[in-house]
Coordinates of C-alpha atoms and ligand atoms in Angstrom, one line a residue:
M1 CA -0.2 0.1 0.2
S2 CA 1.4 3.2 -0.8
A3 CA 1.9 6.0 2.0
F4 CA -0.2 8.1 -0.2
L5 CA -3.4 5.1 0.4
K6 CA -2.3 4.1 4.2
S7 CA -2.7 8.2 5.4
V8 CA -6.2 8.2 3.1
S9 CA -7.5 5.2 5.0
K10 CA -6.0 6.6 8.4
L11 CA -8.3 9.8 7.9
T12 CA -11.0 7.4 6.8
L13 CA -10.9 5.4 10.2
L14 CA -10.3 8.9 11.8
A15 CA -13.1 10.1 10.0
A16 CA -15.5 7.5 11.0
L17 CA -14.4 7.5 14.5
A18 CA -15.2 11.2 14.7
M19 CA -18.4 10.4 13.3
T20 CA -19.4 8.5 16.5
V21 CA -19.2 11.7 19.0
P22 CA -20.9 14.7 18.2
S23 CA -19.6 16.5 15.3
W24 CA -18.9 19.5 17.5
A25 CA -17.3 18.3 19.9
Q26 CA -13.8 19.3 18.2
E27 CA -14.7 22.9 17.2
A28 CA -15.4 23.9 21.2
P29 CA -12.1 24.8 22.3
K30 CA -12.2 25.8 26.2
I31 CA -12.7 29.6 26.3
S32 CA -10.2 29.4 29.6
E33 CA -7.3 27.1 30.0
E34 CA -8.3 26.9 33.9
P35 CA -11.9 27.2 35.1
L36 CA -13.5 30.5 35.0
E37 CA -16.1 32.1 37.1
L38 CA -18.1 34.5 36.3
T39 CA -20.8 36.1 38.3
I40 CA -24.3 37.0 36.7
H41 CA -27.4 39.2 37.8
F42 CA -30.3 37.6 35.5
H43 CA -33.3 37.9 36.8
F44 CA -36.4 37.4 34.3
R45 CA -39.7 36.9 33.6
D46 CA -40.4 38.3 37.3
K47 CA -39.9 35.0 38.7
Y48 CA -36.8 33.2 37.6
V49 CA -33.1 33.5 38.2
Y50 CA -29.6 32.5 36.0
T51 CA -28.5 28.7 37.7
Q52 CA -25.5 27.2 37.3
D53 CA -27.8 24.0 38.1
W54 CA -29.1 23.8 34.8
P55 CA -28.0 20.6 32.7
V56 CA -27.4 23.3 29.6
E57 CA -25.7 25.3 31.6
Q58 CA -23.2 22.5 33.0
K59 CA -22.7 21.3 29.8
A60 CA -21.9 24.8 28.8
A61 CA -19.4 24.7 31.8
E62 CA -18.1 21.7 30.7
L63 CA -17.4 22.8 27.2
T64 CA -16.1 26.1 27.7
N65 CA -14.9 26.1 31.0
I66 CA -16.7 29.2 31.8
H67 CA -18.8 28.9 35.1
V68 CA -21.5 31.4 35.9
R69 CA -22.2 31.9 39.3
N70 CA -26.0 34.1 39.7
V71 CA -26.3 36.4 42.2
A72 CA -29.9 37.8 41.4
S73 CA -32.0 37.1 44.5
L74 CA -35.1 35.2 44.2
A75 CA -36.8 37.2 47.0
T76 CA -38.2 39.8 44.5
T77 CA -41.3 39.0 42.2
S78 CA -40.1 41.9 39.5
S79 CA -37.4 41.5 37.2
R80 CA -38.0 45.5 36.9
D81 CA -37.3 46.1 40.3
A82 CA -34.6 43.9 40.4
F83 CA -32.7 45.1 37.8
N84 CA -32.9 48.5 39.1
L85 CA -31.9 47.7 42.5
L86 CA -28.8 46.5 41.2
I87 CA -28.3 49.5 39.2
A88 CA -29.0 51.6 42.5
S89 CA -26.4 49.8 43.9
G90 CA -23.6 50.2 41.7
N91 CA -22.5 47.0 42.5
L92 CA -22.6 45.4 39.5
P93 CA -21.3 41.5 38.6
D94 CA -19.3 40.7 35.7
I95 CA -22.6 39.9 33.6
V96 CA -26.0 41.5 33.8
G97 CA -29.2 40.4 32.0
G98 CA -32.6 39.3 31.9
D99 CA -35.6 40.7 30.9
A100 CA -38.5 43.1 32.4
S101 CA -41.7 44.9 32.1
G102 CA -40.9 47.8 29.5
G103 CA -37.9 46.1 28.5
L104 CA -34.2 46.0 29.1
K105 CA -33.0 47.1 25.7
D106 CA -33.3 50.8 26.7
D107 CA -31.7 50.4 30.0
F108 CA -28.5 48.7 28.4
I109 CA -28.1 51.5 25.9
R110 CA -28.3 54.1 28.9
Y111 CA -26.4 52.4 31.2
G112 CA -23.8 51.8 28.5
L113 CA -23.4 55.3 27.5
E114 CA -23.1 56.2 31.0
G115 CA -20.4 54.0 31.2
A116 CA -21.6 50.9 33.4
F117 CA -21.6 48.0 30.4
V118 CA -18.9 47.6 28.1
P119 CA -19.7 48.4 24.3
L120 CA -19.4 45.4 22.6
N121 CA -18.7 46.6 18.8
D122 CA -15.0 45.6 18.9
L123 CA -15.0 42.7 21.1
I124 CA -17.6 41.5 18.9
E125 CA -15.4 41.9 15.7
E126 CA -12.2 40.6 17.3
H127 CA -13.2 38.0 19.5
A128 CA -16.5 36.5 18.4
P129 CA -16.9 35.1 15.2
N130 CA -20.4 33.5 15.4
L131 CA -21.7 36.9 16.4
K132 CA -19.9 38.9 14.0
A133 CA -21.6 36.5 11.2
F134 CA -25.3 37.2 12.8
F135 CA -25.1 40.5 13.3
D136 CA -23.2 40.9 9.3
S137 CA -26.2 39.1 8.0
H138 CA -28.9 40.9 10.1
P139 CA -28.2 44.1 9.7
A140 CA -31.5 45.6 10.7
I141 CA -31.5 43.9 14.2
R142 CA -27.9 45.3 14.6
A143 CA -29.1 48.9 13.9
S144 CA -32.4 48.6 16.1
I145 CA -30.3 47.4 19.2
S146 CA -27.6 50.0 18.7
G147 CA -27.2 52.8 20.7
P148 CA -27.2 56.4 19.4
D149 CA -23.6 56.1 19.1
G150 CA -23.7 53.1 16.9
N151 CA -22.5 51.0 19.9
L152 CA -24.0 47.7 20.8
Y153 CA -24.6 47.5 24.7
Y154 CA -26.2 44.0 24.9
I155 CA -26.3 41.0 23.1
P156 CA -30.2 39.9 22.5
Y157 CA -32.6 37.2 22.8
V158 CA -33.2 37.2 19.0
P159 CA -36.7 35.1 18.2
D160 CA -37.2 33.1 14.9
G161 CA -40.2 32.2 12.8
K162 CA -42.5 35.3 11.4
F163 CA -45.8 34.4 12.0
S164 CA -47.3 34.9 15.4
R165 CA -51.0 35.5 15.0
G166 CA -53.6 34.8 12.4
W167 CA -57.0 35.1 11.3
F168 CA -59.4 31.5 12.6
I169 CA -62.7 30.9 11.6
R170 CA -65.2 28.2 12.5
Q171 CA -65.0 26.5 9.1
D172 CA -67.5 24.0 10.2
W173 CA -70.4 27.2 10.8
L174 CA -69.5 28.4 7.4
D175 CA -70.3 25.3 6.0
K176 CA -73.4 24.6 7.9
L177 CA -74.7 27.7 6.3
G178 CA -73.3 27.5 3.0
L179 CA -70.7 30.5 3.4
D180 CA -67.4 30.5 1.7
Q181 CA -64.7 32.2 3.7
P182 CA -64.6 35.7 3.7
E183 CA -62.7 37.6 1.2
T184 CA -63.7 41.3 1.8
P185 CA -64.8 43.3 4.3
E186 CA -68.8 43.1 2.9
E187 CA -68.0 39.4 2.9
V188 CA -67.0 39.5 6.4
Y189 CA -69.4 41.7 7.5
E190 CA -72.2 38.9 6.0
V191 CA -70.7 36.5 7.5
L192 CA -71.0 37.7 11.1
K193 CA -74.1 38.9 10.7
A194 CA -75.2 35.2 9.6
F195 CA -73.4 33.5 12.7
R196 CA -75.3 36.1 14.7
D197 CA -78.7 35.3 13.6
Q198 CA -78.6 31.7 11.7
D199 CA -78.0 29.3 14.8
P200 CA -74.8 27.7 13.5
N201 CA -74.7 26.0 16.9
G202 CA -77.9 24.5 16.6
N203 CA -79.0 25.1 20.1
G204 CA -82.5 27.2 19.2
Q205 CA -80.8 30.2 20.8
K206 CA -79.4 33.2 19.4
D207 CA -76.3 33.3 21.9
E208 CA -73.3 32.7 19.1
V209 CA -70.5 35.7 19.5
P210 CA -69.7 36.3 15.8
Y211 CA -66.4 37.9 16.8
F212 CA -64.1 37.4 19.5
A213 CA -60.6 37.9 21.1
R214 CA -58.4 37.5 24.2
D215 CA -56.0 40.4 23.9
V216 CA -56.9 44.2 23.4
V217 CA -54.8 44.4 20.8
D218 CA -57.1 41.9 18.6
A219 CA -60.5 43.4 19.7
V220 CA -59.8 46.1 17.1
R221 CA -58.0 43.7 14.8
L222 CA -61.1 44.4 12.3
I223 CA -59.9 47.8 11.7
N224 CA -57.1 45.8 9.0
L225 CA -60.0 45.6 6.9
W226 CA -59.8 49.7 5.8
D227 CA -56.4 49.6 5.7
A228 CA -55.7 50.9 9.3
R229 CA -52.8 49.1 11.3
V230 CA -53.3 47.8 14.8
S231 CA -49.7 48.6 15.5
G232 CA -46.8 49.1 13.9
S233 CA -45.2 45.9 15.8
E234 CA -46.0 42.5 17.9
R235 CA -46.1 45.4 20.8
Y236 CA -49.8 46.7 21.0
G237 CA -49.9 50.6 20.4
D238 CA -46.3 50.8 18.6
F239 CA -45.3 53.2 16.3
A240 CA -45.3 52.0 12.2
T241 CA -43.9 53.2 9.4
Y242 CA -45.2 54.3 6.4
D243 CA -42.9 54.6 3.1
G244 CA -39.9 55.2 5.5
E245 CA -41.7 57.8 7.6
V246 CA -42.7 57.1 11.4
R247 CA -46.3 58.1 12.7
H248 CA -48.5 56.4 14.9
P249 CA -51.2 54.5 13.4
W250 CA -53.7 55.6 15.9
A251 CA -53.5 59.1 14.3
E252 CA -54.0 58.1 10.8
E253 CA -57.0 59.1 8.6
N254 CA -58.0 55.2 7.4
Y255 CA -57.8 54.5 11.6
K256 CA -60.7 57.1 12.2
I257 CA -62.6 55.0 9.0
G258 CA -61.7 51.3 10.7
M259 CA -62.6 52.7 14.4
S260 CA -66.0 54.0 12.7
N261 CA -67.1 50.8 11.2
I262 CA -66.0 48.4 14.0
A263 CA -68.1 50.6 16.2
Q264 CA -70.9 49.8 14.0
W265 CA -70.5 46.7 14.4
Y266 CA -70.0 46.3 17.9
K267 CA -73.0 48.2 18.3
E268 CA -75.0 45.4 15.9
G269 CA -73.7 42.7 17.9
L270 CA -71.4 41.8 15.5
I271 CA -68.3 41.7 18.1
D272 CA -68.1 40.4 21.6
K273 CA -70.3 43.0 23.7
E274 CA -67.3 41.6 26.1
I275 CA -64.7 41.8 24.1
I276 CA -62.2 44.4 26.2
T277 CA -63.1 43.2 29.5
R278 CA -63.5 39.0 29.0
G279 CA -59.4 38.6 28.8
S280 CA -57.3 35.5 28.6
R281 CA -59.6 32.9 28.9
S282 CA -61.9 34.1 26.6
R283 CA -60.9 31.1 23.9
E284 CA -61.6 28.2 26.8
F285 CA -65.5 30.0 27.8
L286 CA -66.5 30.7 24.2
L287 CA -65.0 27.8 22.1
G288 CA -65.4 25.2 25.0
N289 CA -69.7 26.7 24.9
N290 CA -69.5 26.5 21.4
L291 CA -70.1 30.4 21.1
G292 CA -67.6 32.0 19.0
G293 CA -67.3 32.3 15.4
M294 CA -64.1 34.2 13.8
M295 CA -61.0 35.2 16.3
H296 CA -57.5 36.8 15.2
D297 CA -55.1 34.9 17.8
W298 CA -51.6 32.8 17.7
F299 CA -51.7 30.4 15.4
A300 CA -50.1 27.7 17.4
S301 CA -51.9 27.7 20.7
T302 CA -55.5 28.4 18.9
A303 CA -55.0 25.6 16.3
T304 CA -54.8 23.3 19.9
Y305 CA -59.0 24.1 20.7
N306 CA -59.4 21.3 17.9
D307 CA -57.8 18.8 19.2
A308 CA -59.3 19.6 22.8
L309 CA -63.1 20.3 21.6
R310 CA -63.1 17.5 18.7
P311 CA -64.4 14.8 21.1
T312 CA -67.5 16.7 22.6
I313 CA -68.4 19.3 19.8
E314 CA -69.7 17.6 17.2
G315 CA -67.9 18.9 13.9
F316 CA -66.1 21.6 15.4
N317 CA -63.4 23.2 13.0
F318 CA -61.7 26.2 14.1
I319 CA -59.1 26.7 11.5
P320 CA -56.6 29.5 10.0
M321 CA -57.7 31.7 7.3
L322 CA -55.9 34.6 4.8
P323 CA -56.7 37.9 6.1
P324 CA -59.4 39.1 3.8
K325 CA -58.9 41.9 1.5
T326 CA -59.2 45.5 2.5
V327 CA -61.5 48.1 0.7
S328 CA -58.9 49.1 -1.0
G329 CA -58.1 45.5 -2.5
D330 CA -54.7 44.9 -0.3
R331 CA -54.6 41.9 1.8
F332 CA -52.4 42.0 4.6
E333 CA -51.2 40.4 7.9
D334 CA -50.6 43.3 10.6
A335 CA -48.9 40.8 13.4
R336 CA -45.8 39.0 13.4
R337 CA -43.4 38.1 15.6
Q338 CA -40.8 40.3 17.0
Q339 CA -37.4 39.9 15.5
V340 CA -35.2 41.1 18.6
Q341 CA -36.2 41.0 22.0
P342 CA -35.4 43.9 24.5
A343 CA -33.6 41.1 26.8
G344 CA -30.3 39.3 26.7
W345 CA -27.1 40.2 28.8
A346 CA -24.5 43.1 28.8
I347 CA -20.7 42.6 30.4
S348 CA -20.3 45.3 33.2
V349 CA -17.4 47.7 33.0
T350 CA -15.7 45.9 36.2
N351 CA -15.4 42.7 34.4
E352 CA -12.0 41.9 34.5
H353 CA -12.4 39.3 31.7
P354 CA -14.2 40.9 28.9
I355 CA -12.8 39.0 26.0
E356 CA -13.8 35.6 27.9
T357 CA -16.8 36.8 28.3
I358 CA -17.4 37.9 24.9
K359 CA -16.4 34.5 23.7
Y360 CA -19.0 32.7 26.1
F361 CA -21.7 35.2 24.3
D362 CA -20.4 34.0 21.2
F363 CA -20.4 30.3 22.4
W364 CA -24.0 30.5 22.4
F365 CA -24.7 32.0 19.0
S366 CA -22.1 29.0 17.6
E367 CA -24.0 25.6 16.1
Q368 CA -24.2 23.7 19.3
G369 CA -24.5 26.5 21.8
R370 CA -27.5 27.4 19.3
I371 CA -28.9 23.8 19.7
M372 CA -28.7 23.6 23.5
S373 CA -29.9 27.2 23.9
N374 CA -33.1 26.0 22.0
F375 CA -33.3 22.0 22.3
G376 CA -31.3 21.4 25.8
V377 CA -29.1 19.0 26.4
E378 CA -28.4 15.8 24.2
G379 CA -30.0 12.2 25.2
L380 CA -31.6 14.3 27.9
T381 CA -34.0 16.8 25.9
Y382 CA -33.4 15.6 22.5
D383 CA -31.7 13.2 20.2
M384 CA -29.6 14.3 16.9
V385 CA -31.8 12.6 14.1
D386 CA -29.8 12.8 10.6
G387 CA -27.8 15.6 11.9
K388 CA -30.4 17.3 13.6
P389 CA -31.7 18.2 16.8
Q390 CA -35.5 16.1 17.6
F391 CA -37.1 16.5 21.3
K392 CA -37.5 13.1 22.8
Q393 CA -40.6 11.8 22.1
E394 CA -41.6 11.7 25.9
L395 CA -41.1 15.1 26.2
L396 CA -43.8 16.0 23.7
T397 CA -46.5 13.9 25.1
N398 CA -46.3 13.6 28.7
G399 CA -48.7 16.3 29.0
E400 CA -46.5 19.1 30.3
P401 CA -45.9 22.1 28.8
V402 CA -43.1 22.2 26.4
N403 CA -42.2 25.6 27.0
A404 CA -41.9 24.8 31.1
Q405 CA -39.8 21.6 30.5
L406 CA -37.4 23.5 28.7
W407 CA -37.3 26.3 31.1
A408 CA -36.3 23.8 33.8
V409 CA -33.1 22.6 32.2
G410 CA -32.2 26.1 31.0
A411 CA -33.1 26.3 27.5
Q412 CA -35.4 29.0 26.0
V413 CA -34.6 31.5 28.7
P414 CA -33.9 35.2 27.6
R415 CA -30.0 35.0 27.7
G416 CA -28.8 36.5 24.5
Y417 CA -29.1 33.5 21.8
W418 CA -31.0 32.8 18.4
M419 CA -33.9 31.0 18.8
D420 CA -34.6 28.6 16.2
Y421 CA -38.4 28.1 14.9
E422 CA -37.6 24.6 14.5
Y423 CA -37.9 24.1 18.1
E424 CA -41.6 25.2 18.4
R425 CA -42.6 23.3 14.9
Q426 CA -42.3 19.9 16.5
W427 CA -44.9 20.5 18.8
T428 CA -47.1 23.0 16.7
N429 CA -50.5 20.7 15.4
Q430 CA -51.1 20.2 11.6
I431 CA -53.7 23.0 11.5
A432 CA -52.0 25.9 12.8
L433 CA -48.7 24.5 10.3
D434 CA -50.6 24.3 7.4
G435 CA -52.1 28.0 8.5
I436 CA -48.9 29.4 8.5
A437 CA -48.1 27.7 5.0
K438 CA -51.1 29.9 3.7
Y439 CA -49.6 32.9 5.3
E440 CA -46.1 32.2 4.2
A441 CA -47.3 31.7 0.4
C442 CA -49.0 34.7 0.9
D443 CA -46.3 37.2 1.8
C444 CA -48.9 39.4 3.2
L445 CA -46.7 40.3 6.3
K446 CA -46.1 44.1 7.1
E447 CA -43.2 45.1 7.9
E448 CA -42.3 45.3 11.5
F449 CA -41.4 48.5 13.3
L450 CA -37.9 47.8 15.3
G451 CA -38.0 51.0 17.1
V452 CA -35.0 53.9 17.8
A453 CA -32.4 54.5 20.2
L454 CA -33.1 58.3 21.2
N455 CA -30.3 60.3 22.7
A456 CA -30.9 62.4 25.7
E457 CA -32.5 65.2 23.9
E458 CA -34.9 63.4 21.9
K459 CA -35.4 60.9 25.3
A460 CA -36.4 64.3 26.7
I461 CA -39.3 65.1 24.2
Y462 CA -40.5 61.7 24.4
D463 CA -40.7 61.0 27.8
R464 CA -42.5 64.6 28.3
Y465 CA -45.2 63.6 26.3
W466 CA -45.4 60.4 24.5
P467 CA -47.0 58.3 28.3
S468 CA -50.0 60.3 28.1
L469 CA -50.4 60.4 24.3
L470 CA -51.0 56.8 24.6
T471 CA -52.7 56.8 27.6
Y472 CA -55.1 59.2 25.6
M473 CA -55.1 57.5 22.5
T474 CA -55.8 54.3 24.1
E475 CA -58.7 55.1 26.4
M476 CA -60.5 56.8 23.2
Q477 CA -59.8 53.8 21.1
Q478 CA -62.2 52.0 23.6
T479 CA -64.1 54.9 24.2
W480 CA -65.3 55.0 20.3
L481 CA -65.3 50.9 20.1
L482 CA -67.8 50.5 23.0
G483 CA -70.0 53.4 21.4
A484 CA -69.2 55.8 24.4
Q485 CA -68.7 58.8 21.8
D486 CA -69.7 58.9 18.0
V487 CA -65.5 58.6 16.3
D488 CA -66.9 60.8 13.0
A489 CA -68.2 63.4 15.5
G490 CA -65.1 63.0 17.8
W491 CA -62.2 63.0 15.4
D492 CA -61.5 66.4 15.0
A493 CA -61.3 67.2 18.1
Y494 CA -59.1 64.4 18.9
K495 CA -56.3 65.3 16.6
Q496 CA -56.4 68.4 18.1
R497 CA -55.9 66.9 21.4
L498 CA -53.0 64.9 20.1
A499 CA -51.5 68.2 18.3
E500 CA -51.4 70.0 22.2
M501 CA -50.2 67.1 23.8
G502 CA -47.4 66.8 21.9
Y503 CA -47.7 64.6 19.1
D504 CA -46.1 66.4 16.4
Q505 CA -42.8 67.0 18.7
V506 CA -42.9 63.3 19.5
I507 CA -43.1 62.3 16.0
E508 CA -40.0 64.6 14.7
V509 CA -37.7 63.1 17.5
M510 CA -38.7 59.4 15.9
N511 CA -38.2 60.0 12.7
T512 CA -34.7 61.8 13.5
A513 CA -33.6 59.0 15.6
Y514 CA -34.8 56.5 12.9
A515 CA -32.8 58.2 9.9
R516 CA -29.8 58.2 12.0
Q517 CA -29.8 54.6 13.3
Y518 CA -31.6 53.0 9.9
G519 CA -30.4 55.5 7.2
A520 CA -27.4 53.1 6.5
A521 CA -29.2 49.8 7.1
A522 CA -32.3 50.5 4.7
Q523 CA -30.0 51.3 1.5
Ligands
CA601 CA1 -77.5 29.3 18.8

């Protein structure tokens, strides 16, 4: 045998051996020769703290030699309070992270600019190839979380998947009444009227609730039919962009028309009388009692009502349908997953190991770290099947919520990581997946407003005017929907009040910041 062939066969043998261990095992050199301990303050979802005891974190420590040690206290039941107390104490651990009501993005940036957190741009460029590759391929996300000085001050939790909510309708009711899925505002009106009047649940009573919702954001979702936006992002009441300009959807002419129409529908009993107040259990109640006809809500969780109710409600078929066309003939979906969350982690200025820390952050954006942050630990929560992580059957079928099981091992927690939608697809039912596929094919999702980082002067103007403006607009929205004031009669006074309350000033600083932040990325 020639030396060449010998070396080939040796390589083949090595390759065969290598295949018996996970392919990434050789790719993850330890970040530190000696075990390195880093302190972390990480309070999240108002009731959890980061812990080195998570199997996912133990595996990460084994692979990287970075051992994090949590210093956040579980004594507080507010992640916001925990973060604020930490900052006020001035005694920062090596890493600060988590989530909080209102989001932590503005805090990371604000305290970063004030010197509490390390700017990350150079560290990423020099020491974090996975983070660099991620941000290079997602310039809008990078722009959206950069400070007004162009620096990144935290590594975010990045969701995956585009679709969050869609339209659902009782297809079996449509079939029973000989109706097609509504395609225009007029047809939606006719369908809701038929649901109201023609006893599709067949109990002889006029008890159907044609349109209903769980969240306030979906209570007014029908305004989409008049080309009005509910929000520019998944966050209720957010700004939106119109041809590159930031405005607020609730100050637009189409909004007046939309609100005026749905107020009329509400008055006619086509919209749940309790739509504002019924709250989070409206699906259980209105679907479970065979009363609700149409709604707009999350694909995955809403589709599961078919599994739950088909055994008891004959013919029950509550399925996603495409957004109906608008009065102008457009067709769009207004809700989408946030592309980046105001959660994640940052490096404190007192951290003596910023390079090791950014490498540790980078690990979670590596192929292996991404699998672990999404799926947990191989052999425990998932197995590799044909080179891809597949949840263990037991985890999917034991009746416990999949999310909760993953949180318990340290996966799907809001560290700086990149979600992989595949993790969720594996426990999303076929009805939801079919609906999502329809929306995918429709390609009618609105662009998301990704937010802006205001500088100190802009923020002062925003803080002076915006909270009371948003409160006023929200109050008026409900006042109009519930019929306490006529929309058309009140609109001019509403617009005047917005002007008096500083609407134009807020829009001006939003657009200044928007141009600064996205000018380059948008090109
Ligand atoms: Ca009935």
